[in-house]
Amino acid sequence: MRPVVLTPGAPERPGWTLVRTPDEVRELVRSGGIALVRLPGQLDAALAAAAVFRWAGAGVFVTEHADQVRLALDMTDSLAGTRAPAVTRRGLA
């Protein structure tokens, strides 16, 4: 599932569960639920938190920095092997 990125005030769906720690995310995802994470307002903190929570399996993110967080989530999925990279380059040394 591609993660959903919402801005504050956007409507949330029933069935999304607000979580606060990566352990809560893992437990919820293991039981078949969808984890919702509210990211901090500061950009650096939001990007770091998004990557950690996505790696743990969170699927819905609420942030003021939607475009930047989307890029961080795509990168995290690529590193985890669940999404193909947008561009691949092969370097010769």
PDB file of C-alpha atoms in Angstrom:
ATOM      1  CA  MET A   1       0.000   0.000   0.000  1.00  0.00           C
ATOM      2  CA  ARG A   2       1.365   3.400  -0.955  1.00  0.00           C
ATOM      3  CA  PRO A   3       1.334   5.682   2.093  1.00  0.00           C
ATOM      4  CA  VAL A   4      -1.292   8.397   2.361  1.00  0.00           C
ATOM      5  CA  VAL A   5      -0.076  11.914   3.181  1.00  0.00           C
ATOM      6  CA  LEU A   6      -2.637  14.373   4.557  1.00  0.00           C
ATOM      7  CA  THR A   7      -2.432  17.987   5.609  1.00  0.00           C
ATOM      8  CA  PRO A   8      -3.732  19.026   9.035  1.00  0.00           C
ATOM      9  CA  GLY A   9      -7.518  19.376   8.979  1.00  0.00           C
ATOM     10  CA  ALA A  10      -8.008  16.848   6.167  1.00  0.00           C
ATOM     11  CA  PRO A  11     -10.723  14.268   6.866  1.00  0.00           C
ATOM     12  CA  GLU A  12      -9.625  10.973   8.352  1.00  0.00           C
ATOM     13  CA  ARG A  13     -11.239   7.637   7.591  1.00  0.00           C
ATOM     14  CA  PRO A  14     -12.744   5.327  10.175  1.00  0.00           C
ATOM     15  CA  GLY A  15     -10.405   2.436  10.836  1.00  0.00           C
ATOM     16  CA  TRP A  16      -7.244   4.522  10.935  1.00  0.00           C
ATOM     17  CA  THR A  17      -5.687   4.307  14.384  1.00  0.00           C
ATOM     18  CA  LEU A  18      -3.504   7.078  15.785  1.00  0.00           C
ATOM     19  CA  VAL A  19      -0.168   5.708  17.021  1.00  0.00           C
ATOM     20  CA  ARG A  20       2.694   7.351  18.875  1.00  0.00           C
ATOM     21  CA  THR A  21       5.571   4.859  18.738  1.00  0.00           C
ATOM     22  CA  PRO A  22       7.059   2.524  16.118  1.00  0.00           C
ATOM     23  CA  ASP A  23       6.264  -0.434  18.397  1.00  0.00           C
ATOM     24  CA  GLU A  24       2.569   0.523  18.330  1.00  0.00           C
ATOM     25  CA  VAL A  25       2.773   0.678  14.528  1.00  0.00           C
ATOM     26  CA  ARG A  26       4.282  -2.807  14.250  1.00  0.00           C
ATOM     27  CA  GLU A  27       1.671  -4.279  16.603  1.00  0.00           C
ATOM     28  CA  LEU A  28      -1.223  -2.592  14.793  1.00  0.00           C
ATOM     29  CA  VAL A  29       0.006  -3.553  11.319  1.00  0.00           C
ATOM     30  CA  ARG A  30       0.591  -7.131  12.469  1.00  0.00           C
ATOM     31  CA  SER A  31      -3.071  -7.295  13.511  1.00  0.00           C
ATOM     32  CA  GLY A  32      -4.228  -5.887  10.156  1.00  0.00           C
ATOM     33  CA  GLY A  33      -4.877  -2.271  11.150  1.00  0.00           C
ATOM     34  CA  ILE A  34      -3.820   0.957   9.480  1.00  0.00           C
ATOM     35  CA  ALA A  35      -1.575   3.235  11.530  1.00  0.00           C
ATOM     36  CA  LEU A  36      -2.020   7.014  11.409  1.00  0.00           C
ATOM     37  CA  VAL A  37       0.894   9.203  12.511  1.00  0.00           C
ATOM     38  CA  ARG A  38       0.786  12.946  13.211  1.00  0.00           C
ATOM     39  CA  LEU A  39       4.230  14.312  12.390  1.00  0.00           C
ATOM     40  CA  PRO A  40       5.947  17.191  14.198  1.00  0.00           C
ATOM     41  CA  GLY A  41       5.755  20.694  12.739  1.00  0.00           C
ATOM     42  CA  GLN A  42       9.490  21.161  12.271  1.00  0.00           C
ATOM     43  CA  LEU A  43      10.602  19.935   8.814  1.00  0.00           C
ATOM     44  CA  ASP A  44      13.721  18.014   9.890  1.00  0.00           C
ATOM     45  CA  ALA A  45      11.864  16.257  12.693  1.00  0.00           C
ATOM     46  CA  ALA A  46       8.917  15.470  10.411  1.00  0.00           C
ATOM     47  CA  LEU A  47      11.151  13.882   7.767  1.00  0.00           C
ATOM     48  CA  ALA A  48      13.036  11.779  10.308  1.00  0.00           C
ATOM     49  CA  ALA A  49       9.837  10.651  12.039  1.00  0.00           C
ATOM     50  CA  ALA A  50       8.176   9.841   8.705  1.00  0.00           C
ATOM     51  CA  ALA A  51      11.058   7.582   7.671  1.00  0.00           C
ATOM     52  CA  VAL A  52      11.124   5.732  11.003  1.00  0.00           C
ATOM     53  CA  PHE A  53       7.359   5.264  11.178  1.00  0.00           C
ATOM     54  CA  ARG A  54       7.140   4.184   7.511  1.00  0.00           C
ATOM     55  CA  TRP A  55       9.896   1.640   8.045  1.00  0.00           C
ATOM     56  CA  ALA A  56       7.808   0.277  10.945  1.00  0.00           C
ATOM     57  CA  GLY A  57       4.780  -0.005   8.633  1.00  0.00           C
ATOM     58  CA  ALA A  58       2.682   3.144   9.164  1.00  0.00           C
ATOM     59  CA  GLY A  59       0.389   3.941   6.245  1.00  0.00           C
ATOM     60  CA  VAL A  60      -1.138   7.388   6.924  1.00  0.00           C
ATOM     61  CA  PHE A  61       0.773  10.554   7.785  1.00  0.00           C
ATOM     62  CA  VAL A  62      -0.548  13.989   8.758  1.00  0.00           C
ATOM     63  CA  THR A  63       1.944  16.819   8.219  1.00  0.00           C
ATOM     64  CA  GLU A  64       2.355  20.452   7.251  1.00  0.00           C
ATOM     65  CA  HIS A  65       5.150  19.409   4.857  1.00  0.00           C
ATOM     66  CA  ALA A  66       3.255  17.075   2.524  1.00  0.00           C
ATOM     67  CA  ASP A  67       5.548  17.318  -0.536  1.00  0.00           C
ATOM     68  CA  GLN A  68       8.778  16.806   1.374  1.00  0.00           C
ATOM     69  CA  VAL A  69       7.324  13.988   3.475  1.00  0.00           C
ATOM     70  CA  ARG A  70       6.046  12.244   0.312  1.00  0.00           C
ATOM     71  CA  LEU A  71       9.627  12.234  -1.055  1.00  0.00           C
ATOM     72  CA  ALA A  72      10.988  10.879   2.240  1.00  0.00           C
ATOM     73  CA  LEU A  73       8.355   8.118   2.273  1.00  0.00           C
ATOM     74  CA  ASP A  74       9.117   7.149  -1.329  1.00  0.00           C
ATOM     75  CA  MET A  75      12.831   6.992  -0.506  1.00  0.00           C
ATOM     76  CA  THR A  76      12.144   4.875   2.589  1.00  0.00           C
ATOM     77  CA  ASP A  77      10.015   2.451   0.560  1.00  0.00           C
ATOM     78  CA  SER A  78      12.779   2.205  -2.053  1.00  0.00           C
ATOM     79  CA  LEU A  79      15.388   1.458   0.610  1.00  0.00           C
ATOM     80  CA  ALA A  80      13.094  -1.134   2.189  1.00  0.00           C
ATOM     81  CA  GLY A  81      12.653  -2.821  -1.191  1.00  0.00           C
ATOM     82  CA  THR A  82       8.890  -2.307  -1.363  1.00  0.00           C
ATOM     83  CA  ARG A  83       9.048   0.268  -4.183  1.00  0.00           C
ATOM     84  CA  ALA A  84      11.290   0.510  -7.205  1.00  0.00           C
ATOM     85  CA  PRO A  85      13.569   3.572  -7.247  1.00  0.00           C
ATOM     86  CA  ALA A  86      12.441   6.396  -9.541  1.00  0.00           C
ATOM     87  CA  VAL A  87      15.876   6.501 -11.192  1.00  0.00           C
ATOM     88  CA  THR A  88      18.719   4.042 -11.139  1.00  0.00           C
ATOM     89  CA  ARG A  89      22.261   4.906 -12.054  1.00  0.00           C
ATOM     90  CA  ARG A  90      25.242   2.716 -12.355  1.00  0.00           C
ATOM     91  CA  GLY A  91      28.571   4.241 -11.622  1.00  0.00           C
ATOM     92  CA  LEU A  92      31.887   2.954 -12.811  1.00  0.00           C
ATOM     93  CA  ALA A  93      34.856   3.509 -10.586  1.00  0.00           C
TER      94      ALA A  93
END
